[in-house]
PDB file of C-alpha atoms in Angstrom:
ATOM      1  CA  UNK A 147      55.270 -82.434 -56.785  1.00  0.00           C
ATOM      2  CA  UNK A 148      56.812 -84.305 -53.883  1.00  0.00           C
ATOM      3  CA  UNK A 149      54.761 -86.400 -51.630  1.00  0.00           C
ATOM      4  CA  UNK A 150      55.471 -85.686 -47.717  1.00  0.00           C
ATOM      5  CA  UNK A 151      54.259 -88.584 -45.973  1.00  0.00           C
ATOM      6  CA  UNK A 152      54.617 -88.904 -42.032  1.00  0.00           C
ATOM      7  CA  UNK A 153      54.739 -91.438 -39.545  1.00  0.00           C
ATOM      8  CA  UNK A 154      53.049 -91.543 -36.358  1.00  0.00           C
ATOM      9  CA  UNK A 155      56.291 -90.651 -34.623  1.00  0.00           C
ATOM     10  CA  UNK A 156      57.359 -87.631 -36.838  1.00  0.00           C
ATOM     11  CA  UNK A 157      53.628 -86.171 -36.735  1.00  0.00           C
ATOM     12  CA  UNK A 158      53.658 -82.925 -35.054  1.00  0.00           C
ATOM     13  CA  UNK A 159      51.847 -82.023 -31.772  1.00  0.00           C
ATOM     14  CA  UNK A 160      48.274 -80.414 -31.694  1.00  0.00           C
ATOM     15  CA  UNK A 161      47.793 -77.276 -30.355  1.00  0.00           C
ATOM     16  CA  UNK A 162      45.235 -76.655 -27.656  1.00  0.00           C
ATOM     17  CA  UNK A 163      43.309 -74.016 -30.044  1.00  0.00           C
ATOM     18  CA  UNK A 164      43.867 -76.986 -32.495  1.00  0.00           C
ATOM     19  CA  UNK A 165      42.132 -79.592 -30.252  1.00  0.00           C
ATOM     20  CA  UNK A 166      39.531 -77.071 -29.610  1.00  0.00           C
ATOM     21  CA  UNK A 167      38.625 -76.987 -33.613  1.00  0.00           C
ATOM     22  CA  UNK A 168      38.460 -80.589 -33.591  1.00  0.00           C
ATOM     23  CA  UNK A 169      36.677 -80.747 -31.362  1.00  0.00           C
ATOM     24  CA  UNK A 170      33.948 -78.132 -32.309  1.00  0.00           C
ATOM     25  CA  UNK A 171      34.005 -80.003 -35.889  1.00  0.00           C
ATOM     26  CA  UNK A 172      33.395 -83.125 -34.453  1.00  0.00           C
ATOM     27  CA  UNK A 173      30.498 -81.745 -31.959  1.00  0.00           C
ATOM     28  CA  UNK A 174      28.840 -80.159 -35.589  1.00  0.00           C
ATOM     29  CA  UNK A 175      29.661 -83.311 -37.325  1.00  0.00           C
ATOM     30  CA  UNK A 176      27.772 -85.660 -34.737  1.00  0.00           C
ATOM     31  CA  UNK A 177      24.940 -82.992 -34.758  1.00  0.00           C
ATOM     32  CA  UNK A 178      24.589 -83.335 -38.973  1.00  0.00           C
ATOM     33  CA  UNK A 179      24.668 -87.051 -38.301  1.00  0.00           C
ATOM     34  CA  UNK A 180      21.981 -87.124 -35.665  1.00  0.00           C
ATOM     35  CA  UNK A 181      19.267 -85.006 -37.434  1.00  0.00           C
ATOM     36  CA  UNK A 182      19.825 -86.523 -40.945  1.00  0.00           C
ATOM     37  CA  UNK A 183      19.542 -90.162 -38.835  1.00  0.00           C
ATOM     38  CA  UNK A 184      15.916 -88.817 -37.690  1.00  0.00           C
ATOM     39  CA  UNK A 185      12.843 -89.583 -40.328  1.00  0.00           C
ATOM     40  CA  UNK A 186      10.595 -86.797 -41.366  1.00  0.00           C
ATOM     41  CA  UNK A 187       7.807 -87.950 -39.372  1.00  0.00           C
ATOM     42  CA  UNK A 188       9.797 -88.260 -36.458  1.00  0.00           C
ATOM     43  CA  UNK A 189       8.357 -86.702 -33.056  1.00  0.00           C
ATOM     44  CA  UNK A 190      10.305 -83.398 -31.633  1.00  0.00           C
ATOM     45  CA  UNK A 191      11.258 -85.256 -28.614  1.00  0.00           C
ATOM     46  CA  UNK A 192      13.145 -87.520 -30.758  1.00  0.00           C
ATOM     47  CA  UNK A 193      15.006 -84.930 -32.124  1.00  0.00           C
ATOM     48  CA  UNK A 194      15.968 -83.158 -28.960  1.00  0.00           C
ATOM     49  CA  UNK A 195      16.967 -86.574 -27.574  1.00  0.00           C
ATOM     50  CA  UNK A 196      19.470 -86.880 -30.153  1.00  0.00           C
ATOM     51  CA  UNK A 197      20.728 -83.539 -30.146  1.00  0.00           C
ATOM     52  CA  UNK A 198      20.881 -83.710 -26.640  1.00  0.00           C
ATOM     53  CA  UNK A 199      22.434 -87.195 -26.685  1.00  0.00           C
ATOM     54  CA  UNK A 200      25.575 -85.232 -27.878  1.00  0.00           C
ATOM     55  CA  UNK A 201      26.507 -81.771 -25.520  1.00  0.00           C
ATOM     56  CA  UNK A 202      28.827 -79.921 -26.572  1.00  0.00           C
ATOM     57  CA  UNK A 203      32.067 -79.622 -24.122  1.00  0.00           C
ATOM     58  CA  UNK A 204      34.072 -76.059 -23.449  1.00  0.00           C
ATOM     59  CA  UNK A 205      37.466 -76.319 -22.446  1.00  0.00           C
ATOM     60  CA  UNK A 206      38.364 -73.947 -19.187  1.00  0.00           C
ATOM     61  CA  UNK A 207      40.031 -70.978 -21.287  1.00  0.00           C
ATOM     62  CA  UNK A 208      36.634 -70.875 -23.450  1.00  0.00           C
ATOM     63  CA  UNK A 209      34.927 -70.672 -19.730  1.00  0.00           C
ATOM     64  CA  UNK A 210      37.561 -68.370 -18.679  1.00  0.00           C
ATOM     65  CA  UNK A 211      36.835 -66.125 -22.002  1.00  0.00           C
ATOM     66  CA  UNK A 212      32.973 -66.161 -21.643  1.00  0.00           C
ATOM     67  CA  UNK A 213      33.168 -65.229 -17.563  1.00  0.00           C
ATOM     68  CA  UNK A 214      35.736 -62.258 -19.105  1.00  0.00           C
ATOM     69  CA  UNK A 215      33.460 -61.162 -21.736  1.00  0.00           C
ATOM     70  CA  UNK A 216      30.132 -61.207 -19.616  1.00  0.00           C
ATOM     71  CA  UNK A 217      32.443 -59.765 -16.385  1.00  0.00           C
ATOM     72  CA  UNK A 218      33.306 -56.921 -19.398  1.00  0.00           C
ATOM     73  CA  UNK A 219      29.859 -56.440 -20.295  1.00  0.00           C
ATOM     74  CA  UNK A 220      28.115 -56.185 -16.931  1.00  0.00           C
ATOM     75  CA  UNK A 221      31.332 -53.546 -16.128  1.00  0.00           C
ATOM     76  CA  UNK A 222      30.577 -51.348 -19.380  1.00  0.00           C
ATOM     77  CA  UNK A 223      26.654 -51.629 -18.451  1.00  0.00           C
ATOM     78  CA  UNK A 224      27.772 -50.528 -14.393  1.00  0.00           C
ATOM     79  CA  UNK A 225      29.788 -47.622 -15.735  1.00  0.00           C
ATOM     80  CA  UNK A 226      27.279 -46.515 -18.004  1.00  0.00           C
ATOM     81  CA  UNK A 227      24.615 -46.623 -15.205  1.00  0.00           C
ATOM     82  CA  UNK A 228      26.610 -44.499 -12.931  1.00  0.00           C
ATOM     83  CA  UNK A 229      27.477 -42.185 -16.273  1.00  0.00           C
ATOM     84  CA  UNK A 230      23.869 -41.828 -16.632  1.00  0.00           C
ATOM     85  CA  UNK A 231      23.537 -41.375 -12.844  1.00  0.00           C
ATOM     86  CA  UNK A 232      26.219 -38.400 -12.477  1.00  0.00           C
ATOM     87  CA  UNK A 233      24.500 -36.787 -15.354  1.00  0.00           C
ATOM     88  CA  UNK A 234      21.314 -36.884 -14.265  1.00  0.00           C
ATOM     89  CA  UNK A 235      22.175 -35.383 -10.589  1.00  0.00           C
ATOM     90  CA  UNK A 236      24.359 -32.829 -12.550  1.00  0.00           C
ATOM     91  CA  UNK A 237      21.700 -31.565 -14.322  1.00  0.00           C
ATOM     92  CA  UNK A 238      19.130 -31.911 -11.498  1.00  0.00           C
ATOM     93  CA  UNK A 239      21.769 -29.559  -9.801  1.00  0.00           C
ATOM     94  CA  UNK A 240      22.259 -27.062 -12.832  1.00  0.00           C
ATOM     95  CA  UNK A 241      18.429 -27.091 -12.594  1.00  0.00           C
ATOM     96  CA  UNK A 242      18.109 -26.001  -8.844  1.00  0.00           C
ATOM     97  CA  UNK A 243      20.972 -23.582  -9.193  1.00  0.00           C
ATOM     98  CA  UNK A 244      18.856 -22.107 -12.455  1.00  0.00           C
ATOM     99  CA  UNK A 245      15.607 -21.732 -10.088  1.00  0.00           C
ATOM    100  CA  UNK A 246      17.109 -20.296  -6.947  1.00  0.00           C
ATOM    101  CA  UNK A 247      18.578 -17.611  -9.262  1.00  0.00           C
ATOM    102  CA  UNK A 248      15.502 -16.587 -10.909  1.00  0.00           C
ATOM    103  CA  UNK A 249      13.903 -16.680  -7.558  1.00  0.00           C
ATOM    104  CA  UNK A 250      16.425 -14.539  -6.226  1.00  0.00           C
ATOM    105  CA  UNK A 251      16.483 -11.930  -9.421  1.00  0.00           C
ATOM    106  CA  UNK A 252      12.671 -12.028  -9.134  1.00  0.00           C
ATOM    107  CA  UNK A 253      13.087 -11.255  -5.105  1.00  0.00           C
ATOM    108  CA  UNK A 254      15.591  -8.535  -6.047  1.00  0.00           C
ATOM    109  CA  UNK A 255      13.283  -6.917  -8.991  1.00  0.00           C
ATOM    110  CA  UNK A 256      10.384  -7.138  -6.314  1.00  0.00           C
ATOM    111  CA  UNK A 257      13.024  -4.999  -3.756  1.00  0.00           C
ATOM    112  CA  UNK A 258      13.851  -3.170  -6.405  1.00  0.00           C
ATOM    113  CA  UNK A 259      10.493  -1.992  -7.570  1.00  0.00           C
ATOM    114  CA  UNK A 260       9.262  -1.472  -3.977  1.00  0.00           C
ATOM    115  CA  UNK A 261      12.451   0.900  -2.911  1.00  0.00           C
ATOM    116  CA  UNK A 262      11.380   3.013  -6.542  1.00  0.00           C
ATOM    117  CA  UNK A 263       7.843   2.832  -5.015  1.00  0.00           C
ATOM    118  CA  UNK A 264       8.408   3.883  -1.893  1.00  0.00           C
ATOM    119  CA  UNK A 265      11.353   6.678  -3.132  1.00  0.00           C
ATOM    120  CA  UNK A 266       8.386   8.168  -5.801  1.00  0.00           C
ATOM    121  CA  UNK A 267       5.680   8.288  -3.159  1.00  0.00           C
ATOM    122  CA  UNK A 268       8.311  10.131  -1.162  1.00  0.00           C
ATOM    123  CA  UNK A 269       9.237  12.532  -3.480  1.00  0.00           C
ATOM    124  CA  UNK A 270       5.778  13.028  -4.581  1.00  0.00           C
ATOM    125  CA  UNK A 271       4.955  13.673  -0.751  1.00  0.00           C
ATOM    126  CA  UNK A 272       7.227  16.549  -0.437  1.00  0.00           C
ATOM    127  CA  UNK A 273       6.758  17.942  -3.930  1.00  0.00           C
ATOM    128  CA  UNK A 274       3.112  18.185  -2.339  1.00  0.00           C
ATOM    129  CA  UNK A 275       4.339  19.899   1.041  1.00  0.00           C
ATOM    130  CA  UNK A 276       6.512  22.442  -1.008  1.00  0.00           C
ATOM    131  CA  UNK A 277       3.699  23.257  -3.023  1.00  0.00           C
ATOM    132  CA  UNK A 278       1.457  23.918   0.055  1.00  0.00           C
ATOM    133  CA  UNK A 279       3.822  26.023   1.701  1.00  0.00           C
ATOM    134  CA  UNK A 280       4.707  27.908  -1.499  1.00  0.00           C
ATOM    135  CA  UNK A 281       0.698  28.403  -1.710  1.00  0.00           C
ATOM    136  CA  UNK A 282       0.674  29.864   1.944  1.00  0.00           C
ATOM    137  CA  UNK A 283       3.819  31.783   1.205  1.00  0.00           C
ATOM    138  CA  UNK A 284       1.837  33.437  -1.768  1.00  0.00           C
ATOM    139  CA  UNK A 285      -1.327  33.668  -0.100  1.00  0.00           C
ATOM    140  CA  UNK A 286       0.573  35.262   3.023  1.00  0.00           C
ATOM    141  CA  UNK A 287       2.592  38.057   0.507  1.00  0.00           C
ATOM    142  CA  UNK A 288      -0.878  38.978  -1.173  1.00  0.00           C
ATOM    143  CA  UNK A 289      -2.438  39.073   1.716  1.00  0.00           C
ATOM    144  CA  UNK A 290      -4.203  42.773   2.302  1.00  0.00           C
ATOM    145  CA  UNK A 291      -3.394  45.024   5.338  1.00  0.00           C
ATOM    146  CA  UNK A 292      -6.625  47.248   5.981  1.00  0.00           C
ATOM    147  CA  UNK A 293      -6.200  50.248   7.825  1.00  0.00           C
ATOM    148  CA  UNK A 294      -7.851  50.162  11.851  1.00  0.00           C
ATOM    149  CA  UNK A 295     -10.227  53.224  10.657  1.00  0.00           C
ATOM    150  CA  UNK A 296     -13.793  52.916   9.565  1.00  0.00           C
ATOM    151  CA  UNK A 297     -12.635  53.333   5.757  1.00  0.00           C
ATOM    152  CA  UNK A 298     -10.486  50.122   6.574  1.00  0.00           C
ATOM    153  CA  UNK A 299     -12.889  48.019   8.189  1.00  0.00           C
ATOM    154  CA  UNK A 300     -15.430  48.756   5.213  1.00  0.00           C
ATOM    155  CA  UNK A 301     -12.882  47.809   2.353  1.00  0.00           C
ATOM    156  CA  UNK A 302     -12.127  44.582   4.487  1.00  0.00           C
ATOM    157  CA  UNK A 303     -15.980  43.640   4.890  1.00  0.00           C
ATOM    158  CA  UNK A 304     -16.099  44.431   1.762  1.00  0.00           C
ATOM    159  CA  UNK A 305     -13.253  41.463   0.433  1.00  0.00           C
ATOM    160  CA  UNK A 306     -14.889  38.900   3.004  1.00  0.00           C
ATOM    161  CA  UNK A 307     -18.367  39.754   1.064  1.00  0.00           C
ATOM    162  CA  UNK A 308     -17.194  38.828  -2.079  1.00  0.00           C
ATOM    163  CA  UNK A 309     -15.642  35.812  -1.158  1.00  0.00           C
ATOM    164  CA  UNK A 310     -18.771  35.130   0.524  1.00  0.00           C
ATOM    165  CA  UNK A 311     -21.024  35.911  -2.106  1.00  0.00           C
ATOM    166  CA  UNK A 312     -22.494  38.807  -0.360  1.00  0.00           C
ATOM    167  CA  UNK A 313     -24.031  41.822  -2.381  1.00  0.00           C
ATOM    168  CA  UNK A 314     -22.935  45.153  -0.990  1.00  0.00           C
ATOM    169  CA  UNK A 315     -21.067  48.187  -2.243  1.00  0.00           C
ATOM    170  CA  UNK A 316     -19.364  50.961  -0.318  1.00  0.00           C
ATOM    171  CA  UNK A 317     -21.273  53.257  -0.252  1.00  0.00           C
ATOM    172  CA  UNK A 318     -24.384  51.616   0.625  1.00  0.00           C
ATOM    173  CA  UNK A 319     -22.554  50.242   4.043  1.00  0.00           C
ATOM    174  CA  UNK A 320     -21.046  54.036   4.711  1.00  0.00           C
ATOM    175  CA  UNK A 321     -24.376  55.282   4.281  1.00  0.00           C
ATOM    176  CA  UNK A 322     -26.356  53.142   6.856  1.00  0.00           C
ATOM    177  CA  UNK A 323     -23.081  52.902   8.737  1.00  0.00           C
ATOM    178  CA  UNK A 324     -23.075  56.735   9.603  1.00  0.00           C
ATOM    179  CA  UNK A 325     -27.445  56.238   9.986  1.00  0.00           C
ATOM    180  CA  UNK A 326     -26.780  53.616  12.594  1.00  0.00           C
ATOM    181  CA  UNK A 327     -23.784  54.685  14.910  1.00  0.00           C
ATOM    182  CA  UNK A 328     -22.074  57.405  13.185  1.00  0.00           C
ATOM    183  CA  UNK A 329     -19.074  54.925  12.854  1.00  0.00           C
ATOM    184  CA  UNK A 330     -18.703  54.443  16.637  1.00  0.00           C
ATOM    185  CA  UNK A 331     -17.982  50.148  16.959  1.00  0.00           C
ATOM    186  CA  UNK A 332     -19.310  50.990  20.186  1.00  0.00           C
ATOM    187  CA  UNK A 333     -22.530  52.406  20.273  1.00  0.00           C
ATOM    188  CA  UNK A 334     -25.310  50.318  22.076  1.00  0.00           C
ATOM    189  CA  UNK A 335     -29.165  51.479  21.536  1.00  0.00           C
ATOM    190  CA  UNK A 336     -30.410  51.259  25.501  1.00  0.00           C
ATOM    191  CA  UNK A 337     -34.391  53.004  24.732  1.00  0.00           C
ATOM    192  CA  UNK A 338     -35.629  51.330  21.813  1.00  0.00           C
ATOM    193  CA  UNK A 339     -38.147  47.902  21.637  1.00  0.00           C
ATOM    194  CA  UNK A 340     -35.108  45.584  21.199  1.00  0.00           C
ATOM    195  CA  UNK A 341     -33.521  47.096  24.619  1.00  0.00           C
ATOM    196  CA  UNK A 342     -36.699  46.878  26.569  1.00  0.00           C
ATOM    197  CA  UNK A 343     -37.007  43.341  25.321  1.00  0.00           C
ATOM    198  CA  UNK A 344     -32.857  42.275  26.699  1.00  0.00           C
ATOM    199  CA  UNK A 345     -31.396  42.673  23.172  1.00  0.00           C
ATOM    200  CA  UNK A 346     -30.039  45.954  22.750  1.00  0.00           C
ATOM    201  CA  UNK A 347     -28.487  46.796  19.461  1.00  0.00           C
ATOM    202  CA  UNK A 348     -24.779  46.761  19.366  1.00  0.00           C
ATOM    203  CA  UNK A 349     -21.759  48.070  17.129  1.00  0.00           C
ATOM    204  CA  UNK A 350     -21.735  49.886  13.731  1.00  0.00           C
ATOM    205  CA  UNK A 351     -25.161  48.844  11.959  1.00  0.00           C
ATOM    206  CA  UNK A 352     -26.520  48.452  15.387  1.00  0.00           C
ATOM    207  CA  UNK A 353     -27.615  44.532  14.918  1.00  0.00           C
ATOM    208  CA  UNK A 354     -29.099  42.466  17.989  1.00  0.00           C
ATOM    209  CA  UNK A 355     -27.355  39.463  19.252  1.00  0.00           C
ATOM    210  CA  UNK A 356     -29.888  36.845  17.720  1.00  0.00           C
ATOM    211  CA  UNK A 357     -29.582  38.226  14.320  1.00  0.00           C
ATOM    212  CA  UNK A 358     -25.818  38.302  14.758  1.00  0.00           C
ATOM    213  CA  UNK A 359     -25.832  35.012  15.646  1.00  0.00           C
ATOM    214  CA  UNK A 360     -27.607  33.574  12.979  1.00  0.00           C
ATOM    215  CA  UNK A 361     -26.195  35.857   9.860  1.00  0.00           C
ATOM    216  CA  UNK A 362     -22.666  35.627  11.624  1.00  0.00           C
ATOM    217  CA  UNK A 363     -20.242  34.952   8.479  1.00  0.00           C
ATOM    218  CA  UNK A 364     -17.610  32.302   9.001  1.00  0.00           C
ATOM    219  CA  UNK A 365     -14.194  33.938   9.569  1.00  0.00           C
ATOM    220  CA  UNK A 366     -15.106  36.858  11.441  1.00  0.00           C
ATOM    221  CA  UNK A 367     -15.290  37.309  15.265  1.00  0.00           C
ATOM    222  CA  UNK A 368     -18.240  36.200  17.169  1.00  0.00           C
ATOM    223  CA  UNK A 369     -18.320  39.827  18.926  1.00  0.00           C
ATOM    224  CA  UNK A 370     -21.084  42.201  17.837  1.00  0.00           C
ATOM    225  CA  UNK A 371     -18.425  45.065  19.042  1.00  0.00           C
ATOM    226  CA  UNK A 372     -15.969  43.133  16.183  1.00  0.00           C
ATOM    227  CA  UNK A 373     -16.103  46.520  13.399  1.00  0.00           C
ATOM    228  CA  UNK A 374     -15.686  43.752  10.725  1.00  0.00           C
ATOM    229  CA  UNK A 375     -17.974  41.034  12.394  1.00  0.00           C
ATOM    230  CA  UNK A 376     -20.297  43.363  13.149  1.00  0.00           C
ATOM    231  CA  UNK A 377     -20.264  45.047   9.012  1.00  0.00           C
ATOM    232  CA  UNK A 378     -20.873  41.514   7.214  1.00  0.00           C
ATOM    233  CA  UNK A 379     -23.050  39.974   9.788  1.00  0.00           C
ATOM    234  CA  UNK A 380     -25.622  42.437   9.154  1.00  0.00           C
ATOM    235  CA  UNK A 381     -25.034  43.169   5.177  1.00  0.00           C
ATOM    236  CA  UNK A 382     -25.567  39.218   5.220  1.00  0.00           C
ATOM    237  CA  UNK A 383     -28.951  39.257   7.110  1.00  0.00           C
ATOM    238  CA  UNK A 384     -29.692  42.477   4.780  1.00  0.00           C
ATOM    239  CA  UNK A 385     -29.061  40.571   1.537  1.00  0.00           C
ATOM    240  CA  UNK A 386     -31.377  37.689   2.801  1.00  0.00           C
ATOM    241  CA  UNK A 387     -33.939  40.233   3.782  1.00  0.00           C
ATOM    242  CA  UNK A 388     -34.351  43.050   1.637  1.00  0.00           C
ATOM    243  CA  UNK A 389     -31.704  41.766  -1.474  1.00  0.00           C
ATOM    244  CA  UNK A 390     -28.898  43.690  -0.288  1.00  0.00           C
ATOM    245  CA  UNK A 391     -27.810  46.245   2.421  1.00  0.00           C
ATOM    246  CA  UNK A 392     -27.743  48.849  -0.317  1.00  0.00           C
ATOM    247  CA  UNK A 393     -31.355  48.356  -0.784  1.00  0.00           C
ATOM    248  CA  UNK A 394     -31.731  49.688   2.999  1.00  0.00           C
ATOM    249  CA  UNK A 395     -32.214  53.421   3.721  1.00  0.00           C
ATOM    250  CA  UNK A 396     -34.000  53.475   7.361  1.00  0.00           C
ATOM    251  CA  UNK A 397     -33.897  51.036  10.408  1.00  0.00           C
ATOM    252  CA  UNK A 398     -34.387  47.548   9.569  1.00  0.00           C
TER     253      UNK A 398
END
């Protein structure tokens, strides 16, 4: 195989990148050098005396590479800060928009639920009023008509009784009705005790004002000349007297 010797003028140019490998090699080989130089029992300043003794030199595009690479690196770390940042205040956003909506579906439900409230009571209101008036509509239809005769004024007594609680039967107020006043709502008694004394008795079962007064039934006029009045007032103060104004067959 051929031999290719050169002289020192035909040997080719180094490269910078060339100069920089020699010169990295040479920087490692004076490094080996120094530490194998230093014994074993050597002190640590020693050591990093020598190494020192021998600093290692960049050339400007190595300076220019390291300030690109760091200038790269802090850029990435920027950009991923403000990444982070947008994201964050994105989903601090998507988070507020979540809660005002619920509070706002909540506020609507609320509406919602009141309007139904207020729409049932309503309803429930006049349901109530209809059923009233139907009631007095009823009541009004079944309501009896009573003749203005004594035979009418009897049967009528004769309904309030019962509702009342009032023992008393037709006949038994006839009877003492025809005794008293002969059906006359008008008769007054002006000779007997209860005249002398400034209560005369008045109307069909001829009954003084005092007793009228204090057996009057509620519903009924306050007029002892009152047919109707005048009938249950005195079966009442008969039924607490003698048990019933059947049981009576002379004055009382």
């Amino acid at each position: 195989m051929p031999k290719y010797t050169f002289t020192r003028a035909h040997r080719p140019a180094l490269t910078k990148r060339h100069k920089i490998a020699v010169a990295g090699v040479a920087t490692l080989g004076a490094a080996a050098v120094a530490f194998s130089a230093v014994p074993g029992n050597a002190e640590t300043t020693t050591s990093e005396a020598a190494v020192s003794s021998a600093p290692v030199k960049y050339s400007s595009e190595q300076l220019k590479g390291l300030q690109s690479d760091v200038s790269e690196q802090l850029a990435a770390k920027s950009l991923q800060g403000q990444a982070a940042e947008a994201k964050a205040k994105v989903e601090a956003k998507a988070k507020a928009a979540a809660a005002a909506k619920k509070k706002a579906a909540a506020a609507a439900a609320a509406k919602k639920k009141a309007a139904a409230k207020k729409k049932a009571e309503k309803a429930r209101k006049a349901k109530a009023a209809s059923r009233a008036a139907h009631r007095a509509k009823l009541k009004a239809a079944v309501r009896k008509s009573y003749a203005n005769n004594l035979d009418g004024w009897i049967k009528e007594s004769l309904d309030i009784m019962k509702s009342k609680g009032i023992p008393g039967t037709y006949n038994g107020l006839y009877r003492n009705i025809i005794r008293e006043s002969s059906g006359n709502p008008n008769a007054i008694n002006n000779w007997d005790i209860n005249a002398i004394n400034g209560t005369p008795s008045i109307g069909l079962l001829q009954i003084i004002k005092p007793t009228f007064n204090a057996y009057h039934v509620p519903g009924t006029a306050w007029s002892q000349y009152d047919p109707v009045a005048n009938i249950t007032a005195s079966a009442n103060y008969a039924f607490h007297r003698y048990g019933s104004i059947d049981n009576v067959n002379s004055a009382y």
